[in-house]
Tab-separated table of C-alpha atoms in Angstrom:
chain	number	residue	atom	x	y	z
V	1	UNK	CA	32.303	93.658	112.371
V	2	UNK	CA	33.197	89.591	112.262
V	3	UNK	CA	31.269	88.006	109.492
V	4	UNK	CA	28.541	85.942	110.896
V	5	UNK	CA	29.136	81.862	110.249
V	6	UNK	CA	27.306	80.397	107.455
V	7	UNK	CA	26.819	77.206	108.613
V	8	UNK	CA	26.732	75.762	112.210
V	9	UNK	CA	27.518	72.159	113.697
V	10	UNK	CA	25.656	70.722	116.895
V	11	UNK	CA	27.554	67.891	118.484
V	12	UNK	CA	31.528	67.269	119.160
V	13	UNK	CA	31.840	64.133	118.632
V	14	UNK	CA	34.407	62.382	116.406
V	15	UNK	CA	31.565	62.478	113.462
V	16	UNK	CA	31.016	66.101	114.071
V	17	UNK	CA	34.030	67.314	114.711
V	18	UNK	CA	35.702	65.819	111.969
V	19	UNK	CA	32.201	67.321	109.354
V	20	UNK	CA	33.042	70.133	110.979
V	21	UNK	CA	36.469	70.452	110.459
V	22	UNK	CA	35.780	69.246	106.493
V	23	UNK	CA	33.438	72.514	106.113
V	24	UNK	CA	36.190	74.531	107.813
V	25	UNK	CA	38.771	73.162	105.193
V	26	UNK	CA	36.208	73.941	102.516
V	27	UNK	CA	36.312	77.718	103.204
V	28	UNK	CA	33.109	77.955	105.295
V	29	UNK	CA	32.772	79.837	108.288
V	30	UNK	CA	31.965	77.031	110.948
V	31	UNK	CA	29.699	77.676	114.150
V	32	UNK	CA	29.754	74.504	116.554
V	33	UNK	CA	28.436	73.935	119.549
V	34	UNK	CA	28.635	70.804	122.065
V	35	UNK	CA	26.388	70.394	124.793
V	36	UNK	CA	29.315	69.534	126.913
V	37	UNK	CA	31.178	73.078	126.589
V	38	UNK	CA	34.637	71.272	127.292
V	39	UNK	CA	34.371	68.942	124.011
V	40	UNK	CA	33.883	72.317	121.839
V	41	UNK	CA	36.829	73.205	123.767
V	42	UNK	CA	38.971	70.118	122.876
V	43	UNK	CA	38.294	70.529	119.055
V	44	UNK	CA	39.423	73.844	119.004
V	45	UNK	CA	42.669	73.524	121.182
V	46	UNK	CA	43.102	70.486	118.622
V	47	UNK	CA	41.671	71.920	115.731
V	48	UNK	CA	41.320	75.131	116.086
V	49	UNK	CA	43.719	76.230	113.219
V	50	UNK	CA	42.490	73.927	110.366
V	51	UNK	CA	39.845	77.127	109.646
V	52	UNK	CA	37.607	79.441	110.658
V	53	UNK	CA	35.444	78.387	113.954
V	54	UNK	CA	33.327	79.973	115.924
V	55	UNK	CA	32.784	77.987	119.216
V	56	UNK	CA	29.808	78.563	121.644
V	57	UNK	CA	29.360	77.479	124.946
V	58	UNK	CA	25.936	78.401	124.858
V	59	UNK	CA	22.933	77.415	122.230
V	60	UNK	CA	21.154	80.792	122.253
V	61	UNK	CA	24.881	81.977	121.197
V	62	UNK	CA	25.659	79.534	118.767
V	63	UNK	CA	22.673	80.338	117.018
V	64	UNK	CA	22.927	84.286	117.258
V	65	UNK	CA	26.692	83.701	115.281
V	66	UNK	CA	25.036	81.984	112.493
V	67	UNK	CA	23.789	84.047	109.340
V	68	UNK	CA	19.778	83.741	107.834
V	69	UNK	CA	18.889	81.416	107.042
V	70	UNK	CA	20.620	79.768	109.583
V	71	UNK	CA	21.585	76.344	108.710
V	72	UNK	CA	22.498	74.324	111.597
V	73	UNK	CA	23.633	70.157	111.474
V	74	UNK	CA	22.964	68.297	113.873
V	75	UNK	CA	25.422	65.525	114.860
V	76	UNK	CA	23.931	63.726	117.881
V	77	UNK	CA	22.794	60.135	119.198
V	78	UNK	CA	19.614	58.991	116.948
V	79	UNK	CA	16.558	59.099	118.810
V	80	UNK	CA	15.911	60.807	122.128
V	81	UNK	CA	18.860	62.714	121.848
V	82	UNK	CA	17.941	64.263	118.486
V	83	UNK	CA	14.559	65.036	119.541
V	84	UNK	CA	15.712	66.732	122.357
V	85	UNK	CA	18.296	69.134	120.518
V	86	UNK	CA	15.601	70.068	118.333
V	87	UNK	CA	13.645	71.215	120.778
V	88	UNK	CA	16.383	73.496	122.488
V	89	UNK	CA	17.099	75.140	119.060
V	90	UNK	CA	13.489	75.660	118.347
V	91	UNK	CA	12.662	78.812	120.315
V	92	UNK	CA	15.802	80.105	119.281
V	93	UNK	CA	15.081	79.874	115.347
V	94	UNK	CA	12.892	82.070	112.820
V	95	UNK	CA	10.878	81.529	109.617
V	96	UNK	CA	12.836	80.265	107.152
V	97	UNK	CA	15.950	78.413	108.563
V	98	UNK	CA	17.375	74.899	108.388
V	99	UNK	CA	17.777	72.038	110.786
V	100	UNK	CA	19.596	68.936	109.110
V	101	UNK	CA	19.703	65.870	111.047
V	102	UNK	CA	23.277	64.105	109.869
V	103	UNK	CA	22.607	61.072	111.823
V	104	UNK	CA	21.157	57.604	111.371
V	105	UNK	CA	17.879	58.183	111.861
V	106	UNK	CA	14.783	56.036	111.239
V	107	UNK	CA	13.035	57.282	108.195
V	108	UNK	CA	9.797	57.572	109.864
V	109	UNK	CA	10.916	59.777	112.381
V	110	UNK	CA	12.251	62.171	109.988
V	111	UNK	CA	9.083	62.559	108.357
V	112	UNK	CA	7.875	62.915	111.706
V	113	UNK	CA	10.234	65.986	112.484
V	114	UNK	CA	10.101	67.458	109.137
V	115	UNK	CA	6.162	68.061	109.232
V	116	UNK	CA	6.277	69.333	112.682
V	117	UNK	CA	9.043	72.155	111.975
V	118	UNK	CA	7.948	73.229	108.554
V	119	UNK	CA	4.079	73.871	110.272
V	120	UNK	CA	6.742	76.682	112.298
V	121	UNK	CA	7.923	77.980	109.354
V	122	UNK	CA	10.924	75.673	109.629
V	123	UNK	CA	13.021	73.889	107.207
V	124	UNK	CA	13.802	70.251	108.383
V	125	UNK	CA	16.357	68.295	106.369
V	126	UNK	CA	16.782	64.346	107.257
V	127	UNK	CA	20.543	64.210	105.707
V	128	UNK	CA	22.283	60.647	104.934
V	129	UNK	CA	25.784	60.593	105.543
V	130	UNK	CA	27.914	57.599	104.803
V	131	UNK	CA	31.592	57.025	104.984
V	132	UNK	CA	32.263	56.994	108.931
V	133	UNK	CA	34.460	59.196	110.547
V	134	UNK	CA	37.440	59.342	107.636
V	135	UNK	CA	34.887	60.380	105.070
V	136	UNK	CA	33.117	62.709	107.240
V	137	UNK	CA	36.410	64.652	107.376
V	138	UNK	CA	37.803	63.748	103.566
V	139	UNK	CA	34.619	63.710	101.730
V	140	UNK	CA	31.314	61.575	102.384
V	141	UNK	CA	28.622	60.561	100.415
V	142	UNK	CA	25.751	62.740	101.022
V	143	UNK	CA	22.046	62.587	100.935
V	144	UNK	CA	19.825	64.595	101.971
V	145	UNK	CA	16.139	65.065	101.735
V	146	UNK	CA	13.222	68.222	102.727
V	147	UNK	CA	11.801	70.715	100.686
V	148	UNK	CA	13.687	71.825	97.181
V	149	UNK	CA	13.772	75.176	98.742
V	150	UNK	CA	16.528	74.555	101.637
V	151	UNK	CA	18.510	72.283	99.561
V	152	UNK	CA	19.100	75.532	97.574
V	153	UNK	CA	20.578	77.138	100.487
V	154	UNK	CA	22.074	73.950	101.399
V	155	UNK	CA	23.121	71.873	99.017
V	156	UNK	CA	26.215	74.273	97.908
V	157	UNK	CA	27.222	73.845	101.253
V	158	UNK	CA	26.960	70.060	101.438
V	159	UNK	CA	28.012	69.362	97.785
V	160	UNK	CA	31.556	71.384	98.662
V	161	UNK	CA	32.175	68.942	101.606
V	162	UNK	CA	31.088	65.518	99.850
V	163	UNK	CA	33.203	63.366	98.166
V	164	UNK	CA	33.885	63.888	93.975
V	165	UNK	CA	34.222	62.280	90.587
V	166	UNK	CA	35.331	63.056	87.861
V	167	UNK	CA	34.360	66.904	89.644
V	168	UNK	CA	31.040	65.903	90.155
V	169	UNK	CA	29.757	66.238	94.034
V	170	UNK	CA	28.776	62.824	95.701
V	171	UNK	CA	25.548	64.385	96.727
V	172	UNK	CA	22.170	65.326	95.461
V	173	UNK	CA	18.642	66.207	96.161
V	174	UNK	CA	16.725	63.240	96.601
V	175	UNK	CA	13.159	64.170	97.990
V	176	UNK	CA	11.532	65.551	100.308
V	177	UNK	CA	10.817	64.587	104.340
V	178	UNK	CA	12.134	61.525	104.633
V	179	UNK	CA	13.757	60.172	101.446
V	180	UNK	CA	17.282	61.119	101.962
V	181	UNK	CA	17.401	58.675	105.201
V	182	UNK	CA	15.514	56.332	103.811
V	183	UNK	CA	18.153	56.192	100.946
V	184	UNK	CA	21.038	55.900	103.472
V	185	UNK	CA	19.331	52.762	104.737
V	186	UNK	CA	19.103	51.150	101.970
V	187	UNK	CA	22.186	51.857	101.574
V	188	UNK	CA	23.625	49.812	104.761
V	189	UNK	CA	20.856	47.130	103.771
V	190	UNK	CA	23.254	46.642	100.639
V	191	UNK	CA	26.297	47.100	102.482
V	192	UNK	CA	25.410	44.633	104.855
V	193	UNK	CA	24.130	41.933	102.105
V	194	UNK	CA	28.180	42.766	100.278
V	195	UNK	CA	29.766	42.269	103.323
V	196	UNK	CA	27.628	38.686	104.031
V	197	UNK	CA	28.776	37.774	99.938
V	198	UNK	CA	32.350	38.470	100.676
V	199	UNK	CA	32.596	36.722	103.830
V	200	UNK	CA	30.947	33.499	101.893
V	201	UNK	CA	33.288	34.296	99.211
V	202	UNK	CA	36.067	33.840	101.621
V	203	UNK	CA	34.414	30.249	102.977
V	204	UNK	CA	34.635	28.918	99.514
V	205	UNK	CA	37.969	29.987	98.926
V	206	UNK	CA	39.056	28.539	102.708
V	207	UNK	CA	37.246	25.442	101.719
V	208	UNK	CA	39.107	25.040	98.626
V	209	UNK	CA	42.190	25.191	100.397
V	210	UNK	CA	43.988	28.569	99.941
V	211	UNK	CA	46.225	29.918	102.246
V	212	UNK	CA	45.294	33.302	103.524
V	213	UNK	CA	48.028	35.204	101.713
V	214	UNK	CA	46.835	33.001	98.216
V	215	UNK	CA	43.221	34.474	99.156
V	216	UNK	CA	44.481	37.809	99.644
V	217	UNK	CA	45.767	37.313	95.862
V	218	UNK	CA	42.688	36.256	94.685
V	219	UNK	CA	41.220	39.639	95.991
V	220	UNK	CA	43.514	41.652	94.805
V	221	UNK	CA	42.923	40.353	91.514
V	222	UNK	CA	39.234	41.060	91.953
V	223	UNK	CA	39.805	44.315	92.492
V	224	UNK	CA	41.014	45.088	89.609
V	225	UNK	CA	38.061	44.153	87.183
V	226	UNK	CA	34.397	44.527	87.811
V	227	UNK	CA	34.421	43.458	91.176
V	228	UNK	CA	36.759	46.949	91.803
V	229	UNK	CA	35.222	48.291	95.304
V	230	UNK	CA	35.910	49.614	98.855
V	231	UNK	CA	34.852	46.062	100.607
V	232	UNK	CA	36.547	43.918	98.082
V	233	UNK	CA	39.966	46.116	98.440
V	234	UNK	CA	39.881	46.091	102.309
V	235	UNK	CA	39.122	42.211	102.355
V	236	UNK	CA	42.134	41.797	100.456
V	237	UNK	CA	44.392	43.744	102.765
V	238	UNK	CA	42.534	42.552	106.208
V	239	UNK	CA	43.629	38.906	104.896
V	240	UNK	CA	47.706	40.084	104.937
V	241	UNK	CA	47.326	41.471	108.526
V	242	UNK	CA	48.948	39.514	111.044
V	243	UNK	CA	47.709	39.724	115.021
V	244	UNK	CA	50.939	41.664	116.748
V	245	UNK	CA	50.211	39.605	119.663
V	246	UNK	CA	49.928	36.552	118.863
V	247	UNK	CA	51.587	36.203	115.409
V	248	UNK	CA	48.705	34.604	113.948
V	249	UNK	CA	46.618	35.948	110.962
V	250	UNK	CA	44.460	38.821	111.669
V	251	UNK	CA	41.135	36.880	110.804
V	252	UNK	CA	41.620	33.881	113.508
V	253	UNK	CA	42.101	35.963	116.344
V	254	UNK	CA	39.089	38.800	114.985
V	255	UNK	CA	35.743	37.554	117.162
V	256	UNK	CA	33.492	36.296	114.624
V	257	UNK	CA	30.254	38.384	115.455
V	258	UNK	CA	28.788	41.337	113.598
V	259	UNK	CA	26.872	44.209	115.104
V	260	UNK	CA	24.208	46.422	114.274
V	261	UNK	CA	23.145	49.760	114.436
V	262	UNK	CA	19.633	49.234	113.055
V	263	UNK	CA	19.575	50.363	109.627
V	264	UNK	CA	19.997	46.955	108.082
V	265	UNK	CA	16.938	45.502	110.105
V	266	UNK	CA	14.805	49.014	109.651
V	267	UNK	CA	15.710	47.781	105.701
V	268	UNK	CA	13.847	44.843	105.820
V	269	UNK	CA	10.970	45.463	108.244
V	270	UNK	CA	10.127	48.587	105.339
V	271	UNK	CA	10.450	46.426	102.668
V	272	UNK	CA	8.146	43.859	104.237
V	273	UNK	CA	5.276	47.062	104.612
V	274	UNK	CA	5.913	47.688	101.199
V	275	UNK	CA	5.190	44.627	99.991
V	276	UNK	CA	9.263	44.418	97.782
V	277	UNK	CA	11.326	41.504	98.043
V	278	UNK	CA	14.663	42.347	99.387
V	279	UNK	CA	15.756	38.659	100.593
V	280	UNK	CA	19.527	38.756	99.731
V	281	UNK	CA	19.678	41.734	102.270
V	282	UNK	CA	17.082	40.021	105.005
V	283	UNK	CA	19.488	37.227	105.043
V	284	UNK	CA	22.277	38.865	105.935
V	285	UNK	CA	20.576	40.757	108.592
V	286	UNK	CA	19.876	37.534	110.172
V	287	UNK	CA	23.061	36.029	109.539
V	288	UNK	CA	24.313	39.304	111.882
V	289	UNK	CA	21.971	38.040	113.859
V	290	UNK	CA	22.826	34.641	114.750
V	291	UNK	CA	27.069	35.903	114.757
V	292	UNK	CA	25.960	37.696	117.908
V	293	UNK	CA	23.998	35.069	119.470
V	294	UNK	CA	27.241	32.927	121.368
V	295	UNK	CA	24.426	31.034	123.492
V	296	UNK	CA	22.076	29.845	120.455
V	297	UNK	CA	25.421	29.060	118.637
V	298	UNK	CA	27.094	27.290	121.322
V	299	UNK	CA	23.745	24.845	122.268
V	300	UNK	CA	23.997	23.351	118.402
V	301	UNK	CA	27.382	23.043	117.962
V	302	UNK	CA	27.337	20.929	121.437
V	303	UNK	CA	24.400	18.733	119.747
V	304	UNK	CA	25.375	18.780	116.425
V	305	UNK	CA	28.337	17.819	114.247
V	306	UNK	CA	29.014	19.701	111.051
V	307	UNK	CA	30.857	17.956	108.016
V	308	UNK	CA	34.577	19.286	107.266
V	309	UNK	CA	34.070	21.609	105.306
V	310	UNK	CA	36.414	20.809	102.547
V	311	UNK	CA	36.142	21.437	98.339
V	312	UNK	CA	37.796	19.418	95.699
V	313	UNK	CA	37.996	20.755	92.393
V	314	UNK	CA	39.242	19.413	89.393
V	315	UNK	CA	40.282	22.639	88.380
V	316	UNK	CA	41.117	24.999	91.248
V	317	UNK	CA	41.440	28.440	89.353
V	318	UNK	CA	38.711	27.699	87.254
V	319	UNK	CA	36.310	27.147	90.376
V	320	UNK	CA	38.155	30.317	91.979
V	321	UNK	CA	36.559	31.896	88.913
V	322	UNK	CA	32.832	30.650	89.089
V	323	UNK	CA	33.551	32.062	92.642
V	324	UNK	CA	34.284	35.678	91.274
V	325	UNK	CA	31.441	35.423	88.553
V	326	UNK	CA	28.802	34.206	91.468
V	327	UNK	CA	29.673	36.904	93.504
V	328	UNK	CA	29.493	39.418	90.947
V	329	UNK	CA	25.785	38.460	90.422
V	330	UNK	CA	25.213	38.451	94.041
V	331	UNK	CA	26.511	41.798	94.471
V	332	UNK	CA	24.178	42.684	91.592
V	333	UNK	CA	20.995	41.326	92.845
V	334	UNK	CA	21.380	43.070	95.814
V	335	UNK	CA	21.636	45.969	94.756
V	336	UNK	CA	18.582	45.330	91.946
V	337	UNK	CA	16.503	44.610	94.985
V	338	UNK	CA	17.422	47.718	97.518
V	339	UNK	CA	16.876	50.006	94.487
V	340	UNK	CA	13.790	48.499	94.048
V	341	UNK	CA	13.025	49.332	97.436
V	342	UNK	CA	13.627	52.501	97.020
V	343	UNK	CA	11.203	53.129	94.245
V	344	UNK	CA	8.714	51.188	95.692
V	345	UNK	CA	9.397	53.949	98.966
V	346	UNK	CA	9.131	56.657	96.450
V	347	UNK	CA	5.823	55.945	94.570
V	348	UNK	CA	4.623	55.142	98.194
V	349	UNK	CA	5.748	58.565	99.305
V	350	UNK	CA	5.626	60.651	96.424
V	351	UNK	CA	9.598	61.483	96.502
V	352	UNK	CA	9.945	61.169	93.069
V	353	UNK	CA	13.638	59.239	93.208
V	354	UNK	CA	16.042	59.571	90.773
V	355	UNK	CA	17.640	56.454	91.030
V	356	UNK	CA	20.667	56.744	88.980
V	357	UNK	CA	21.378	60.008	90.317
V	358	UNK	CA	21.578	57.824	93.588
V	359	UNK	CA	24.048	55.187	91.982
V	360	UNK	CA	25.880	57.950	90.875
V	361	UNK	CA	26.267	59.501	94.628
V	362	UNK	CA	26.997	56.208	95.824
V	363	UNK	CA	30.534	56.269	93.385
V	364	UNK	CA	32.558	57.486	96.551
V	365	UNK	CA	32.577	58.180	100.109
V	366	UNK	CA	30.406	55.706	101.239
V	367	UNK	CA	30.765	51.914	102.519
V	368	UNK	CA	29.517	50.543	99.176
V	369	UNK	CA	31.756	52.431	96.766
V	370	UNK	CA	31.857	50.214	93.872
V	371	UNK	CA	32.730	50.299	89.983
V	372	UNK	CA	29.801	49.074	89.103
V	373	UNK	CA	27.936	51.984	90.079
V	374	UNK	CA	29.155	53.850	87.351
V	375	UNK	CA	27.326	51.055	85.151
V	376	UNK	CA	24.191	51.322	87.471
V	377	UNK	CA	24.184	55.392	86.939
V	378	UNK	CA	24.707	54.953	82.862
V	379	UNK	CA	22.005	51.921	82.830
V	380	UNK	CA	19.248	54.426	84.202
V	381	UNK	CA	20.061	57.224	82.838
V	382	UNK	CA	19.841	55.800	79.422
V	383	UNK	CA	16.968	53.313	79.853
V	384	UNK	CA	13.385	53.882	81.656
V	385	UNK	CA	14.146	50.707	84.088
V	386	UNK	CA	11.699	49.173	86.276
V	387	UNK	CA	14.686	47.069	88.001
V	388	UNK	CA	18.407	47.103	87.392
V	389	UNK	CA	18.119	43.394	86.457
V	390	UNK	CA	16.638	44.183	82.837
V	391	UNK	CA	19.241	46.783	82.151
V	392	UNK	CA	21.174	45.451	79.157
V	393	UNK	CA	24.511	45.363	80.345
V	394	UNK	CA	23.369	44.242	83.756
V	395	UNK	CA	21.193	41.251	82.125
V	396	UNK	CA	23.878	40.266	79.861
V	397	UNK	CA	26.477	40.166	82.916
V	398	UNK	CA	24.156	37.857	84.458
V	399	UNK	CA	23.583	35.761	81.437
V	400	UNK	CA	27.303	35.019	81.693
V	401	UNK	CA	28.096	34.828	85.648
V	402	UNK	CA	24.762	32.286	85.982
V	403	UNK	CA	26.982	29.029	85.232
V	404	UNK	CA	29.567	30.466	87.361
V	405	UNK	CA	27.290	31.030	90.640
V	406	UNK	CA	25.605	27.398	89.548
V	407	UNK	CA	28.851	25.517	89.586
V	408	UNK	CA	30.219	27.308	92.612
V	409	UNK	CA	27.283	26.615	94.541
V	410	UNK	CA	27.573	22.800	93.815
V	411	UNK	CA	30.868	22.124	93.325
V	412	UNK	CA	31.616	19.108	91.497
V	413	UNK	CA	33.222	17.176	94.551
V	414	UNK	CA	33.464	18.349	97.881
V	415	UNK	CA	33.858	16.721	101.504
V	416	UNK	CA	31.434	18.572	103.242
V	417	UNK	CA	30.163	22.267	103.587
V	418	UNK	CA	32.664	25.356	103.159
V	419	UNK	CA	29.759	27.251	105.504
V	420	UNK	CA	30.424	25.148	108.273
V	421	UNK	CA	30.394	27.281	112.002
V	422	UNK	CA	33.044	27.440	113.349
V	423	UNK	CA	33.670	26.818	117.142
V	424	UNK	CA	33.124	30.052	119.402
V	425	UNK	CA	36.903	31.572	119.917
V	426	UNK	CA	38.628	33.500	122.560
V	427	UNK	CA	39.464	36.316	120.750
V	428	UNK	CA	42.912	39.042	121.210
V	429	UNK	CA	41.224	41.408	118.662
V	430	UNK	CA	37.426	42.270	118.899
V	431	UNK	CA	35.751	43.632	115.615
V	432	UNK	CA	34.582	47.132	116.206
V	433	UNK	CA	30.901	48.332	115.093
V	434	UNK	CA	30.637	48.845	111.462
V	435	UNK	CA	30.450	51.936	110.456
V	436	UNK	CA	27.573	52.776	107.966
């Protein structure tokens, strides 16, 4: 008799196909199942030999191949759509099995979910997953909340697929109902407040003059000290590109408007009910914002002139380095004030967060990979922190980078802001959604 599958994947898209196909790599026996029978078809005549599937064209099926307790991931649109899956699989499940919702969801609505499935019996895991499509199939950073109990017969499962350091899993138990999506939105909160830093970063390095290959230098260079992350490294290689159409550097022709899939906003509109200060990441929320608002953007730059937008500096590298240390802090503060958020969320919940263990998942597979992390893990696990700031290596960092963000903020002779708007442009290249 076949073995039944020990773990089972609702959804064919490109996210859960490609979690799919990690599990399969990882040894697991994979049940999926697509609502649209011919996209289970397509990843098997695609995929079909990277491991052991078992495809189902129906649901009562799909859950009859999986062993108990059945754990099933769901990989669908947030909202409606999830609600909606749960539903079909309900009838079809008994006492004791797992539901883990891989998507974006709203915290709230997890908690939601959670209580009404375990009053069946059922075990209802809200399950972070960050890295987009390439680390859903190489290794993501995972985090996933519910009861202790089904991350038992989980979290093997999930630890196996996630990414690793140093041998250690980038995933972890991080509380129950809600808490593991609540932690992947604070996540994107910080991603989004990095990604606002950088892209200043880059303003004050335009405004100073440098050529984009010079900035792309500069970078580099960053990269390879405490500033060593995912964002900093891709910044460095987006400013090399050139546009095969036009010829022109990949950032002129790139429309300059960010989207959003809600988590960054859903960031601040918690922290404001909680009553914790996350401003670095509210601002870059509504700097998001206003990128994607051509018509408000267009009105003021018809009424209003900005002023050139041009630094001088004495001393060019040295101001290139108050730039690095300024950023550093930034980067630092912002994540300070999401982890404060979360344990603000988890005295307000009860989830009892281990917030270095989170820093430590956080080391790879996600948007946010960063070295400092490894710092932010070692700082809490060896001090009983109230915020990141007062760790000692943290504080001392600060102590050091304050003259640097001081000066680079009011540089000592400039023509002009290097924040200037730019006029709206008629992009060959559009910038996809992010993907957090």
């Amino acid at each position: 008799m076949t073995e039944l599958a020990n773990v089972g994947v609702v959804g064919m898209a490109v996210m859960g196909s490609n979690l799919a196909r990690n599990l399969a790599h990882k040894g697991h026996r994979v049940a999926i199942y697509n609502r649209t029978a011919a996209k289970t078809d397509a990843v098997m005549a695609e995929h079909g030999s990277d491991g052991d599937f078992r495809p189902a064209h129906e649901l009562a099926d799909f859950v009859a191949s999986l062993e108990r307790p059945r754990r099933i991931i769901i990989m669908v649109q947030a909202g409606g759509g999830t609600d909606a899956t749960i539903d079909a699989l309900v009838p079809l499940l008994e006492e004791g099995d797992i539901v883990v919702d891989g998507g974006n969801a709203f915290y709230e609505d997890t908690r939601r979910r959670e209580a009404r499935l375990r009053e069946l019996g059922l075990h209802f895991v809200g399950a972070g997953i960050s890295g987009g499509e390439v680390g859903a199939l190489e290794g993501p950073s995972i985090m996933p909340g519910g009861s202790r109990e089904s991350y038992e017969a989980l979290g093997p499962i999930l630890e196996s697929i996630s990414a690793q350091v140093d041998g250690e899993p980038c995933c972890t138990y991080i509380g129950t109902d809600g808490a593991g999506h609540f932690v992947k939105m604070i996540h994107n909160g910080i991603e989004y407040a990095d990604m606002q830093f950088i892209g200043e970063a880059f303003q004050l390095l335009k405004g100073l003059g440098l050529t984009y290959p010079e900035m792309a230098d500069v970078f580099a260079a960053w990269n390879t000290g405490d500033l060593d992350s995912y964002l900093i490294e891709i910044t460095s290689e987006v400013l090399r590109k050139v546009d095969a159409a036009t010829g022109r550097p990949l950032v002129e022709v790139i429309v300059d408007a960010a989207g959003m899939k809600g988590t960054g906003t859903w960031t601040v509109q918690s922290a404001l009910n909680l009553g914790t200060p996350v401003n670095t990441i509210a601002e870059a929320v509504f700097a998001r914002a206003i990128s994607s608002a051509p018509e408000l953007r267009a009105a003021a730059q018809r009424a209003l002139t900005g002023p050139a937008g041009v630094i001088e500096a004495a001393d060019r590298d040295a101001f290139i380095e108050q730039i690095r240390q300024a950023l550093w802090a930034s980067k630092v503060v912002a994540y300070a004030q999401g982890l404060d958020e979360i344990r603000m969320a988890g005295a307000e919940y009860g989830w009892d967060i281990n917030i270095g263990d989170v820093a430590g998942i956080w080391r790879d597979g996600c948007i946010i990979r960063a070295r400092l992390l490894e710092r932010i893990r070692s700082e809490y696990a060896a001090n009983n922190l109230v915020t990141l700031l007062e760790a000692p290596s943290i504080a001392e960092g600060l102590t050091g980078a304050q003259e640097g963000g001081e000066r680079s903020s009011r540089p000592p002779s400039r023509r002009g802001s290097p924040c200037r708007a730019s006029p709206r442009r008629s992009p060959t290249t559009t910038r996809p959604a992010p993907r957090d």
